[in-house]
Short mmCIF file of C-alpha atoms in Angstrom, two decimals:
data_model
loop_
_atom_site.label_atom_id
_atom_site.label_comp_id
_atom_site.label_asym_id
_atom_site.label_seq_id
_atom_site.Cartn_x
_atom_site.Cartn_y
_atom_site.Cartn_z
CA MET A 10 -0.24 -0.18 -0.08
CA GLY A 11 2.72 2.77 1.12
CA GLU A 12 5.52 2.95 -0.93
CA LEU A 13 9.14 4.88 -0.59
CA THR A 14 10.63 6.16 -3.21
CA PHE A 15 14.23 7.71 -3.34
CA VAL A 16 14.71 10.64 -5.89
CA GLY A 17 18.27 11.48 -6.80
CA LEU A 18 18.84 15.29 -6.54
CA GLY A 19 21.96 15.28 -8.93
CA LEU A 20 24.79 17.69 -8.23
CA PHE A 21 24.23 21.40 -7.90
CA ASP A 22 21.14 22.91 -7.67
CA GLU A 23 16.94 22.25 -8.26
CA LEU A 24 16.98 21.86 -11.68
CA ASP A 25 19.57 18.88 -11.58
CA ILE A 26 16.41 16.55 -10.88
CA SER A 27 15.23 14.00 -13.29
CA LEU A 28 11.56 14.64 -14.74
CA LYS A 29 10.66 11.49 -13.46
CA GLY A 30 11.80 12.41 -10.20
CA VAL A 31 9.81 15.51 -9.81
CA GLU A 32 7.03 13.49 -11.26
CA ALA A 33 7.36 11.23 -8.39
CA ALA A 34 7.24 14.10 -6.10
CA ARG A 35 4.18 15.91 -7.31
CA ARG A 36 2.81 12.74 -6.71
CA ALA A 37 4.15 12.37 -2.93
CA ASP A 38 1.85 12.02 -0.32
CA VAL A 39 5.22 13.28 1.81
CA VAL A 40 8.37 15.12 0.68
CA TYR A 41 11.48 14.88 2.77
CA ALA A 42 15.08 15.78 1.70
CA GLU A 43 17.72 14.67 3.19
CA LEU A 44 20.62 17.15 2.22
CA TYR A 45 23.71 16.46 4.96
CA THR A 46 25.22 13.80 2.61
CA SER A 47 26.50 15.65 -0.36
CA LEU A 48 26.90 19.38 -0.74
CA MET A 49 24.33 20.76 -3.44
CA ARG A 50 25.93 24.15 -2.77
CA GLY A 51 23.31 26.08 -5.79
CA LEU A 52 20.10 24.20 -4.45
CA SER A 53 17.18 26.57 -2.61
CA LEU A 54 14.35 24.88 -0.88
CA GLU A 55 12.35 26.82 -1.88
CA ASN A 56 12.38 26.49 -5.71
CA LEU A 57 12.73 22.70 -4.74
CA GLN A 58 9.15 23.65 -3.34
CA ASN A 59 7.39 25.54 -5.78
CA LEU A 60 8.91 23.33 -8.51
CA ILE A 61 7.46 19.89 -6.31
CA GLY A 62 4.15 21.81 -5.23
CA LYS A 63 4.30 21.04 -2.13
CA GLU A 64 6.00 21.65 1.34
CA VAL A 65 9.66 19.59 1.43
CA HIS A 66 10.95 18.09 4.75
CA VAL A 67 14.30 18.53 5.91
CA VAL A 68 15.88 15.97 7.74
CA GLY A 69 18.74 15.73 9.19
CA ARG A 70 21.28 12.24 9.72
CA ARG A 71 18.96 11.51 13.25
CA LEU A 72 16.09 10.52 11.00
CA ILE A 73 18.40 8.55 8.51
CA GLU A 74 19.82 6.76 10.32
CA GLU A 75 18.85 3.65 12.74
CA GLU A 76 15.85 4.42 15.04
CA GLY A 77 15.91 7.38 14.35
CA SER A 78 13.79 6.48 10.79
CA GLU A 79 10.92 5.42 12.18
CA PRO A 80 8.69 8.39 11.73
CA ILE A 81 9.71 7.89 7.83
CA LEU A 82 9.22 4.14 7.76
CA GLU A 83 5.67 4.71 9.38
CA ARG A 84 4.48 7.20 6.89
CA ALA A 85 5.96 4.96 4.16
CA GLU A 86 3.82 2.10 5.52
CA GLU A 87 0.32 3.47 4.54
CA SER A 88 1.49 6.17 2.10
CA ARG A 89 3.57 7.11 -0.96
CA VAL A 90 6.90 8.98 0.82
CA VAL A 91 9.19 10.69 -1.90
CA LEU A 92 12.87 10.90 -0.21
CA LEU A 93 15.17 13.45 -2.06
CA VAL A 94 18.33 12.61 -1.77
CA PRO A 95 21.75 14.33 -3.60
CA GLY A 96 23.71 12.54 -6.35
CA ASP A 97 22.37 9.00 -7.17
CA PRO A 98 20.55 7.57 -4.28
CA LEU A 99 21.78 4.42 -2.60
CA ILE A 100 25.47 5.53 -3.40
CA ALA A 101 25.41 6.37 0.28
CA THR A 102 25.97 3.18 2.56
CA THR A 103 23.18 4.99 4.93
CA HIS A 104 20.19 5.26 2.39
CA ILE A 105 20.97 1.18 1.27
CA ASP A 106 20.85 0.74 4.78
CA LEU A 107 17.32 3.03 5.77
CA ARG A 108 15.83 0.99 1.86
CA LEU A 109 16.40 -2.58 3.85
CA ARG A 110 14.82 -1.42 6.54
CA ALA A 111 11.63 -0.55 4.65
CA GLU A 112 12.10 -3.48 2.84
CA ARG A 113 11.73 -5.54 5.75
CA ARG A 114 8.77 -3.78 6.89
CA GLY A 115 6.85 -4.75 3.66
CA ILE A 116 7.28 -1.47 2.22
CA LYS A 117 8.07 -1.23 -1.40
CA THR A 118 11.14 1.31 -2.15
CA ARG A 119 11.41 2.37 -5.59
CA VAL A 120 15.11 4.64 -6.60
CA ILE A 121 15.20 7.07 -9.17
CA HIS A 122 18.38 7.63 -10.15
CA ALA A 123 20.16 11.33 -10.95
CA ALA A 124 23.78 12.11 -12.05
CA SER A 125 26.43 11.42 -9.65
CA ILE A 126 29.61 12.89 -8.89
CA LEU A 127 31.36 9.34 -9.36
CA SER A 128 30.56 9.68 -13.12
CA ALA A 129 30.62 13.26 -13.44
CA ALA A 130 33.95 13.56 -12.29
CA ILE A 131 35.39 11.05 -14.47
CA GLY A 132 33.91 12.21 -17.86
CA LEU A 133 34.66 15.85 -16.88
CA SER A 134 38.38 14.95 -16.31
CA GLY A 135 38.80 13.25 -19.75
CA LEU A 136 40.43 9.91 -18.13
CA GLN A 137 38.91 6.65 -19.53
CA ASN A 138 36.18 5.14 -17.03
CA TYR A 139 37.58 1.83 -17.88
CA ARG A 140 41.18 3.08 -16.49
CA PHE A 141 39.89 3.59 -13.18
CA GLY A 142 40.54 1.70 -9.82
CA LYS A 143 39.11 1.53 -6.24
CA ASN A 144 37.99 4.65 -5.57
CA VAL A 145 38.61 6.48 -1.59
CA THR A 146 37.11 9.02 0.77
CA VAL A 147 40.42 11.71 1.98
CA PRO A 148 38.69 12.36 5.54
CA PHE A 149 39.76 15.44 7.33
CA PRO A 150 43.02 14.62 9.46
CA GLU A 151 42.48 13.97 13.19
CA PRO A 152 45.18 15.63 15.79
CA SER A 153 46.98 12.50 16.50
CA LEU A 154 46.06 10.73 13.39
CA VAL A 155 47.04 9.86 10.09
CA TYR A 156 44.64 8.31 8.01
CA GLU A 157 47.16 5.84 5.67
CA THR A 158 44.25 4.59 3.64
CA PRO A 159 43.80 6.97 0.77
CA TYR A 160 46.97 6.46 0.03
CA MET A 161 47.63 3.44 -0.33
CA VAL A 162 44.64 3.58 -2.40
CA ILE A 163 46.38 5.88 -4.45
CA TYR A 164 49.76 3.76 -4.30
CA GLU A 165 48.39 -0.12 -5.43
CA ASN A 166 46.40 1.65 -7.98
CA LYS A 167 49.45 3.45 -10.25
CA VAL A 168 51.10 0.00 -8.89
CA ARG A 169 48.35 -1.28 -11.54
CA ASP A 170 48.40 1.54 -13.81
CA LEU A 171 45.23 2.55 -12.85
CA HIS A 172 43.40 6.17 -11.92
CA THR A 173 42.23 6.92 -8.48
CA LEU A 174 39.21 9.06 -7.71
CA CYS A 175 39.51 10.63 -4.43
CA PHE A 176 35.91 12.13 -2.42
CA LEU A 177 36.86 14.50 0.00
CA ASP A 178 35.59 14.89 3.20
CA ILE A 179 32.37 16.67 4.04
CA ARG A 180 30.48 17.74 7.08
CA VAL A 181 27.79 19.44 6.16
CA GLU A 182 26.44 19.63 9.78
CA GLU A 183 30.00 21.49 10.64
CA SER A 184 30.36 23.41 7.30
CA LYS A 185 33.11 21.83 6.48
CA PHE A 186 34.59 20.80 3.29
CA MET A 187 37.74 19.59 1.93
CA THR A 188 39.67 21.74 -0.50
CA VAL A 189 41.82 20.42 -3.17
CA LYS A 190 44.35 21.71 -1.26
CA GLU A 191 44.01 20.44 2.14
CA GLY A 192 43.16 16.88 0.06
CA LEU A 193 46.62 17.21 -1.32
CA ARG A 194 48.07 18.42 2.18
CA ALA A 195 47.03 15.36 3.57
CA LEU A 196 48.08 12.80 0.92
CA PHE A 197 51.46 14.81 1.56
CA GLU A 198 51.54 13.92 4.80
CA VAL A 199 51.52 10.73 4.31
CA GLU A 200 53.86 10.76 1.56
CA LYS A 201 56.23 12.17 3.94
CA ARG A 202 56.11 8.44 6.31
CA LYS A 203 55.14 5.81 3.52
CA ARG A 204 58.19 7.71 0.61
CA LEU A 205 56.48 5.85 -2.02
CA ARG A 206 56.19 8.48 -4.71
CA ALA A 207 52.55 7.99 -4.90
CA VAL A 208 52.02 11.96 -4.26
CA THR A 209 54.99 13.98 -4.51
CA SER A 210 55.06 17.46 -5.84
CA ARG A 211 55.87 16.39 -9.36
CA SER A 212 52.88 14.23 -9.35
CA LEU A 213 50.20 15.02 -11.76
CA ALA A 214 46.69 15.79 -10.54
CA ILE A 215 43.33 16.56 -11.40
CA GLY A 216 40.95 18.64 -9.38
CA VAL A 217 37.12 19.38 -9.93
CA ALA A 218 35.35 21.75 -8.35
CA ARG A 219 31.23 22.55 -8.51
CA ALA A 220 30.71 19.31 -11.07
CA GLY A 221 27.47 20.48 -12.51
CA SER A 222 27.65 24.38 -12.46
CA ASP A 223 28.35 26.36 -14.87
CA ASP A 224 31.22 27.84 -13.18
CA ALA A 225 32.47 24.07 -12.94
CA VAL A 226 36.15 24.12 -12.60
CA VAL A 227 38.69 21.76 -14.25
CA LYS A 228 42.18 21.85 -13.31
CA ALA A 229 45.35 18.98 -14.23
CA ASP A 230 48.56 20.48 -13.16
CA TYR A 231 51.42 18.85 -11.03
CA VAL A 232 50.80 18.53 -7.18
CA GLU A 233 53.31 21.76 -6.11
CA ARG A 234 51.36 24.13 -8.40
CA LEU A 235 48.03 22.31 -8.08
CA MET A 236 48.25 23.50 -4.40
CA GLU A 237 48.21 27.19 -5.30
CA TYR A 238 45.39 26.84 -8.22
CA ASN A 239 42.51 28.81 -6.55
CA PHE A 240 39.16 26.47 -7.65
CA GLY A 241 36.81 28.99 -5.75
CA PRO A 242 34.08 27.21 -3.07
CA PRO A 243 33.59 23.55 -2.68
CA PRO A 244 32.47 21.13 -3.55
CA HIS A 245 35.61 19.92 -4.67
CA THR A 246 36.93 16.17 -6.17
CA LEU A 247 40.76 15.10 -6.48
CA ILE A 248 41.73 12.66 -9.13
CA PHE A 249 44.94 11.45 -9.53
CA PRO A 250 45.62 9.29 -12.91
CA ALA A 251 47.92 6.34 -13.74
CA GLY A 252 51.63 6.71 -14.40
CA ARG A 253 50.46 6.43 -18.18
CA LEU A 254 48.57 8.09 -19.67
CA HIS A 255 46.48 7.24 -23.10
CA PHE A 256 46.92 9.22 -25.97
CA VAL A 257 43.05 10.94 -25.95
CA GLU A 258 43.63 10.89 -22.14
CA ALA A 259 46.52 13.65 -22.69
CA GLU A 260 45.04 15.85 -24.90
CA ALA A 261 41.97 15.95 -22.88
CA LEU A 262 43.73 16.82 -20.27
CA ILE A 263 45.85 19.25 -21.83
CA THR A 264 42.77 20.39 -24.20
CA LEU A 265 40.05 20.63 -21.37
CA ALA A 266 41.84 20.85 -17.94
CA GLY A 267 44.97 23.21 -18.89
CA ALA A 268 47.11 20.25 -18.02
CA PRO A 269 51.05 21.08 -18.86
CA GLU A 270 52.16 20.19 -22.35
CA ASP A 271 55.56 17.64 -21.06
CA ILE A 272 52.23 15.49 -19.65
CA ARG A 273 52.33 13.80 -23.23
CA GLY A 274 56.00 12.38 -22.22
CA MET A 275 53.91 10.24 -20.02
CA VAL A 276 51.71 8.67 -23.23
CA THR A 277 52.56 4.70 -23.74
CA MET B 226 30.13 32.88 -30.04
CA GLY B 227 28.67 28.95 -30.54
CA GLU B 228 28.42 26.90 -28.35
CA LEU B 229 28.50 23.17 -27.93
CA THR B 230 26.12 21.53 -25.08
CA PHE B 231 26.37 17.71 -24.17
CA VAL B 232 23.16 16.97 -22.32
CA GLY B 233 22.51 13.50 -20.58
CA LEU B 234 19.35 11.24 -21.10
CA GLY B 235 20.16 8.99 -18.20
CA LEU B 236 18.93 5.79 -18.29
CA PHE B 237 15.93 4.35 -19.62
CA ASP B 238 13.22 7.04 -21.05
CA GLU B 239 12.84 10.51 -22.24
CA LEU B 240 11.83 11.14 -18.53
CA ASP B 241 15.55 10.95 -16.88
CA ILE B 242 16.67 13.63 -18.67
CA SER B 243 17.04 16.59 -16.23
CA LEU B 244 15.19 20.04 -15.84
CA LYS B 245 18.38 21.81 -16.55
CA GLY B 246 18.93 19.40 -19.36
CA VAL B 247 15.34 20.48 -21.00
CA GLU B 248 16.36 24.11 -20.23
CA ALA B 249 18.99 23.87 -22.55
CA ALA B 250 17.84 21.94 -25.44
CA ARG B 251 14.52 24.44 -25.23
CA ARG B 252 17.38 27.02 -25.65
CA ALA B 253 19.24 25.87 -28.34
CA ASP B 254 18.99 26.80 -31.94
CA VAL B 255 19.95 22.78 -33.73
CA VAL B 256 19.29 19.19 -31.23
CA TYR B 257 21.13 16.37 -32.03
CA ALA B 258 20.56 13.19 -30.15
CA GLU B 259 23.31 10.56 -30.52
CA LEU B 260 21.75 6.95 -29.87
CA TYR B 261 23.82 4.13 -30.57
CA THR B 262 26.14 4.32 -27.18
CA SER B 263 23.36 3.03 -25.06
CA LEU B 264 20.29 1.12 -25.40
CA MET B 265 17.58 3.12 -23.83
CA ARG B 266 14.52 0.81 -23.99
CA GLY B 267 12.24 3.12 -23.28
CA LEU B 268 12.69 6.34 -25.18
CA SER B 269 9.87 7.95 -27.92
CA LEU B 270 12.07 10.11 -30.05
CA GLU B 271 8.30 12.16 -30.44
CA ASN B 272 7.95 12.21 -26.77
CA LEU B 273 11.24 13.52 -26.56
CA GLN B 274 10.32 16.18 -29.24
CA ASN B 275 7.26 17.00 -27.79
CA LEU B 276 9.28 17.61 -24.39
CA ILE B 277 11.60 20.09 -25.41
CA GLY B 278 9.32 21.84 -28.08
CA LYS B 279 11.62 21.73 -31.23
CA GLU B 280 13.10 18.78 -33.81
CA VAL B 281 15.84 16.42 -32.78
CA HIS B 282 18.17 15.06 -35.62
CA VAL B 283 19.01 11.30 -34.27
CA VAL B 284 22.95 10.87 -35.42
CA GLY B 285 24.72 7.63 -36.26
CA ARG B 286 28.07 6.85 -35.18
CA ARG B 287 29.24 8.14 -38.63
CA LEU B 288 28.29 11.79 -37.56
CA ILE B 289 29.88 11.85 -34.23
CA GLU B 290 33.23 10.15 -34.65
CA GLU B 291 36.29 12.01 -36.56
CA GLU B 292 35.66 13.65 -40.04
CA GLY B 293 31.87 13.02 -39.74
CA SER B 294 31.50 15.56 -37.07
CA GLU B 295 32.43 17.87 -39.23
CA PRO B 296 28.52 19.43 -39.67
CA ILE B 297 28.02 19.33 -35.96
CA LEU B 298 30.83 21.34 -35.31
CA GLU B 299 30.44 23.70 -38.15
CA ARG B 300 26.86 24.62 -36.68
CA ALA B 301 28.19 24.23 -33.11
CA GLU B 302 30.46 27.63 -34.61
CA GLU B 303 27.81 29.83 -34.63
CA SER B 304 25.02 28.61 -33.08
CA ARG B 305 23.75 27.40 -30.13
CA VAL B 306 24.35 23.30 -30.42
CA VAL B 307 22.92 21.00 -27.95
CA LEU B 308 23.66 16.91 -28.29
CA LEU B 309 21.61 14.20 -26.38
CA VAL B 310 23.62 11.60 -25.28
CA PRO B 311 22.45 8.18 -23.22
CA GLY B 312 23.38 7.98 -19.65
CA ASP B 313 25.77 10.75 -18.34
CA PRO B 314 27.81 12.83 -20.84
CA LEU B 315 31.43 12.07 -21.37
CA ILE B 316 31.37 8.33 -19.84
CA ALA B 317 32.21 6.89 -23.61
CA THR B 318 35.38 8.43 -25.09
CA THR B 319 33.78 9.07 -28.20
CA HIS B 320 32.24 12.39 -26.56
CA ILE B 321 35.71 12.98 -24.82
CA ASP B 322 36.88 13.20 -28.62
CA LEU B 323 34.08 15.48 -29.97
CA ARG B 324 34.41 17.36 -26.89
CA LEU B 325 38.54 18.00 -27.95
CA ARG B 326 38.05 18.69 -31.40
CA ALA B 327 35.14 21.56 -31.03
CA GLU B 328 37.56 23.38 -28.17
CA ARG B 329 40.07 22.92 -30.48
CA ARG B 330 38.29 25.01 -32.85
CA GLY B 331 37.30 27.62 -30.72
CA ILE B 332 33.77 26.08 -29.62
CA LYS B 333 32.58 26.88 -25.87
CA THR B 334 31.67 23.36 -24.70
CA ARG B 335 29.44 22.60 -21.55
CA VAL B 336 28.17 19.51 -19.83
CA ILE B 337 24.73 18.94 -18.45
CA HIS B 338 24.94 15.49 -16.12
CA ALA B 339 22.67 12.58 -16.09
CA ALA B 340 22.25 9.12 -14.40
CA SER B 341 24.96 6.77 -15.78
CA ILE B 342 24.70 3.29 -15.19
CA LEU B 343 27.51 3.23 -13.27
CA SER B 344 26.41 4.61 -10.52
CA ALA B 345 22.90 3.09 -10.85
CA ALA B 346 24.13 -0.26 -11.31
CA ILE B 347 26.35 0.43 -8.06
CA GLY B 348 23.25 1.69 -5.99
CA LEU B 349 20.88 -0.75 -7.33
CA SER B 350 22.85 -3.88 -6.24
CA GLY B 351 23.67 -2.59 -2.66
CA LEU B 352 27.38 -3.32 -2.64
CA GLN B 353 29.62 -0.73 -1.44
CA ASN B 354 30.54 2.06 -3.93
CA TYR B 355 34.27 1.95 -2.72
CA ARG B 356 34.60 -2.05 -2.77
CA PHE B 357 34.50 -1.43 -6.52
CA GLY B 358 37.71 -2.52 -8.51
CA LYS B 359 38.46 -1.50 -12.16
CA ASN B 360 35.45 -2.06 -14.45
CA VAL B 361 34.92 -3.91 -17.70
CA THR B 362 33.06 -4.63 -20.48
CA VAL B 363 32.58 -7.97 -22.29
CA PRO B 364 32.38 -8.31 -25.79
CA PHE B 365 30.68 -11.03 -28.12
CA PRO B 366 32.95 -13.36 -28.58
CA GLU B 367 34.09 -13.93 -32.12
CA PRO B 368 34.44 -17.57 -34.04
CA SER B 369 38.11 -17.88 -33.45
CA LEU B 370 38.91 -15.84 -30.37
CA VAL B 371 38.22 -15.47 -26.37
CA TYR B 372 38.72 -12.68 -24.55
CA GLU B 373 40.47 -13.04 -21.71
CA THR B 374 40.49 -9.42 -20.48
CA PRO B 375 37.20 -9.46 -18.55
CA TYR B 376 37.99 -12.43 -16.80
CA MET B 377 41.34 -11.51 -15.49
CA VAL B 378 39.56 -7.83 -14.66
CA ILE B 379 37.40 -10.06 -12.54
CA TYR B 380 39.84 -12.36 -11.25
CA GLU B 381 42.38 -9.55 -10.51
CA ASN B 382 39.46 -7.75 -8.69
CA LYS B 383 38.74 -10.74 -6.12
CA VAL B 384 42.75 -10.87 -5.33
CA ARG B 385 42.47 -7.69 -3.80
CA ASP B 386 38.85 -8.55 -2.45
CA LEU B 387 37.59 -5.81 -4.37
CA HIS B 388 33.88 -5.66 -6.53
CA THR B 389 33.49 -6.02 -10.37
CA LEU B 390 31.10 -4.17 -12.37
CA CYS B 391 30.94 -5.74 -16.17
CA PHE B 392 28.93 -3.58 -18.57
CA LEU B 393 27.80 -6.07 -21.30
CA ASP B 394 28.37 -5.38 -24.99
CA ILE B 395 25.67 -3.54 -26.83
CA ARG B 396 25.51 -3.23 -30.46
CA VAL B 397 22.56 -0.64 -31.39
CA GLU B 398 23.26 -1.18 -34.76
CA GLU B 399 22.83 -4.53 -35.06
CA SER B 400 20.27 -4.31 -32.82
CA LYS B 401 22.42 -7.23 -30.40
CA PHE B 402 22.38 -6.28 -26.83
CA MET B 403 24.41 -8.97 -24.46
CA THR B 404 22.29 -10.59 -22.14
CA VAL B 405 23.28 -11.85 -18.50
CA LYS B 406 23.33 -15.38 -19.92
CA GLU B 407 25.09 -14.58 -22.57
CA GLY B 408 27.70 -12.51 -20.37
CA LEU B 409 28.14 -15.65 -17.95
CA ARG B 410 28.75 -17.69 -20.84
CA ALA B 411 31.37 -16.32 -22.26
CA LEU B 412 32.80 -15.31 -18.97
CA PHE B 413 32.67 -19.72 -18.44
CA GLU B 414 34.62 -20.67 -21.77
CA VAL B 415 37.86 -18.67 -20.68
CA GLU B 416 37.20 -20.35 -16.57
CA LYS B 417 37.89 -23.75 -18.47
CA ARG B 418 40.95 -22.57 -20.29
CA LYS B 419 42.51 -20.42 -17.39
CA ARG B 420 40.66 -22.33 -14.37
CA LEU B 421 41.80 -19.30 -11.56
CA ARG B 422 38.49 -19.81 -10.37
CA ALA B 423 36.99 -16.39 -10.78
CA VAL B 424 33.98 -17.30 -12.39
CA THR B 425 32.82 -20.73 -11.46
CA SER B 426 29.21 -22.25 -11.62
CA ARG B 427 29.36 -21.69 -7.20
CA SER B 428 30.59 -18.25 -7.81
CA LEU B 429 28.15 -15.13 -6.47
CA ALA B 430 26.73 -12.78 -9.29
CA ILE B 431 24.18 -10.19 -9.62
CA GLY B 432 22.00 -9.33 -12.55
CA VAL B 433 21.15 -5.82 -13.51
CA ALA B 434 18.32 -5.61 -16.05
CA ARG B 435 16.34 -2.40 -17.37
CA ALA B 436 18.06 -0.31 -14.51
CA GLY B 437 15.79 3.35 -13.99
CA SER B 438 12.70 1.18 -15.56
CA ASP B 439 10.09 0.51 -12.99
CA ASP B 440 10.40 -2.87 -13.79
CA ALA B 441 14.02 -2.82 -13.55
CA VAL B 442 15.53 -6.01 -11.90
CA VAL B 443 18.62 -7.05 -9.34
CA LYS B 444 18.92 -10.73 -8.88
CA ALA B 445 21.42 -11.99 -6.95
CA ASP B 446 22.59 -16.18 -6.97
CA TYR B 447 25.32 -18.33 -7.82
CA VAL B 448 25.87 -18.67 -11.90
CA GLU B 449 24.72 -21.57 -12.44
CA ARG B 450 21.34 -20.67 -11.10
CA LEU B 451 21.51 -17.29 -12.40
CA MET B 452 22.44 -18.45 -15.67
CA GLU B 453 18.61 -19.48 -15.94
CA TYR B 454 16.94 -16.78 -14.39
CA ASN B 455 14.82 -14.37 -16.52
CA PHE B 456 15.62 -11.11 -16.61
CA GLY B 457 13.70 -10.21 -19.01
CA PRO B 458 14.58 -7.79 -22.16
CA PRO B 459 17.55 -5.51 -22.19
CA PRO B 460 19.83 -3.94 -21.08
CA HIS B 461 21.87 -6.00 -19.13
CA THR B 462 24.77 -5.55 -16.36
CA LEU B 463 26.58 -7.87 -14.39
CA ILE B 464 28.45 -7.42 -11.17
CA PHE B 465 30.86 -10.04 -9.53
CA PRO B 466 31.04 -9.22 -5.87
CA ALA B 467 34.57 -10.10 -3.83
CA GLY B 468 35.16 -12.96 -2.26
CA ARG B 469 33.79 -11.59 1.53
CA LEU B 470 31.25 -9.37 1.91
CA HIS B 471 30.31 -6.93 4.75
CA PHE B 472 27.63 -7.64 6.38
CA VAL B 473 25.09 -4.55 5.35
CA GLU B 474 26.24 -5.63 1.66
CA ALA B 475 25.19 -9.44 2.25
CA GLU B 476 21.94 -8.30 3.79
CA ALA B 477 21.23 -5.55 0.91
CA LEU B 478 21.96 -8.81 -1.72
CA ILE B 479 19.68 -11.20 0.54
CA THR B 480 16.68 -8.54 0.86
CA LEU B 481 17.18 -6.65 -2.55
CA ALA B 482 18.00 -8.67 -4.79
CA GLY B 483 16.65 -12.09 -3.33
CA ALA B 484 20.42 -14.10 -2.42
CA PRO B 485 20.80 -17.39 -1.52
CA GLU B 486 20.34 -16.81 2.05
CA ASP B 487 23.87 -18.91 2.82
CA ILE B 488 25.88 -15.85 1.37
CA ARG B 489 25.85 -14.62 5.42
CA GLY B 490 28.85 -17.24 5.44
CA MET B 491 30.59 -15.21 3.08
CA VAL B 492 30.67 -12.15 5.71
CA THR B 493 33.67 -11.22 7.54
#
C-alpha cells in the first residue's frame, strides 16, 4: 500500500533532478529531503518546493539512520513517501540501510536515478572510465592520527596502472568541506612517512570543483602547482591519474583541463 | 559565439533527462541526439521532441566520430548546439573526443550531467561503492577469439577483495544486446582455459536489467542458477562481488536482490 521512493537530486541545484523525479515528488503524499551526505551548493529549498508544488521536509542524519528513521518508515507504510537525496541514490551506505529497513517492513521501495559525482568527475576529467581503480574518500586529519588508507589506495592503483578518484571529506552539519589543497596536504603528510612516491610535488593530479554548475572548474597540474590553484568554493574532488596516459587522455587533460604540455611524455 | 552542450539523457526513457537538460535543449538552435552508445529502451523520439518543443536530429556513429562530425562542429561554431547522449555524457570516449575537437576550434563546450549505469548499477546492487575495483566490458565472442581481459579483471579484483562491474556489449546498429546469460557464458569459456576459479558455477554474481525503469530487475545468485534466471529484455549489466562481503552488503543482496541466505557465510 505504502511506498518509499528514493529520488536523486543530482549534483548542484534544484534543476539537476530528472523529470521522472519531479513527477514522483509531485504525486507523493509526503516529501522529505536529506541534504547532509553531499553539498548541493546551488540548491534553494524554496525553488525546490515551488517546482514540486508542495512542502519539502528537510531531515538530518538522525531521521535517516537507525531508530531515528521510525517516523519516515511509519509514513511510508500507509502513504507514498519520497525521499530526495543528493547525487544518485544508494551510493551512500546510509540509504541502502534505510531501504533495507523499509523492505523488511513490507514497504515497497523504488529508486529514481540522477547524476552522481562518481560518473560526473570521471567524465569531466577526460580520463577513461575503465582505467579507474578503487575509489576512496580523504578524511579530515585528526590531531593525533594520519589516515594512510587513501594514500595506499592511490599507490596500489598506480602500481596497477590505474587512476584514482578521491572524494574529499564533507561535514555538512559543521559546514566543513575539504578543498583540493587540504586533500593534497593530507596525502602529502602520508607521503613523508611512507615515501612510496605516490603523491609527490611532481605527481600529476586533477581537481574538479562544483561539478554540474555553470562555473565548474577542472584543472590538471603537478601537485606543487595545483596546491596554489584557486578552485573557488567547494565541493571539490581530486583525481590521481595513473603513471601512464593514453594519447586521448593526455590531449583531453591538456585541452580541457589546462594540463602542462609535457604530460605528453607520459603517453605510452 | 557558438557553443556545444552535451546533455545526458539518463538511463531509460525521455523522462530521465534533468530539468536543466530540458531547458538547455529548449534554448538551443539545433538539437542532435546520438543513441548508439547505449540502449535507452523506453525512449520515444516523439515524446522527446514534444518535451523539448523542437525537432531532434538523431545522428549515427558516422556523424559523431572523426571527420564525420564536421557538420555538427560547423553548426556549433555559430549557433547553440545541444547533443543529447544516453547516460552521463563523456563516459564514452567518443564524446570526449568530439569535445576535444570542438574546443580546439574555439567552440565553447558545456556538460549537463544525468544518471549513468556506472552509479545506478552500483547503487541498485546494494554493494558498497568504495569496494569496486576497475570495471570492464564483456564483448560478444568472435568465432576464433576468446577475450580473456574481462575474466582477468574479475580475477584481479577478487584477489584484491574488490567487486567488479561488468558492462555487457551492445551493438545498437545490429540490435544486439548481450544478456546476463550470454555474459556469464563468455566468462565461463575463459574459466575453462584459465582455471583460476574467478567465475565458476558456484561464484556469486548479480544481474541488473533495465536500470532506471519501473520494471528494473536486480537478482543475485550463484552463476549456475543465475544462468537460468529470466531477466527479461535488455539492457543488462553484471556484477561480480568480491569473495568476502560486509554485513550490510550481504543483507542488501538477500533482501533487495533475492540472494540465497547462505551468502551470510561470506561475511567477514
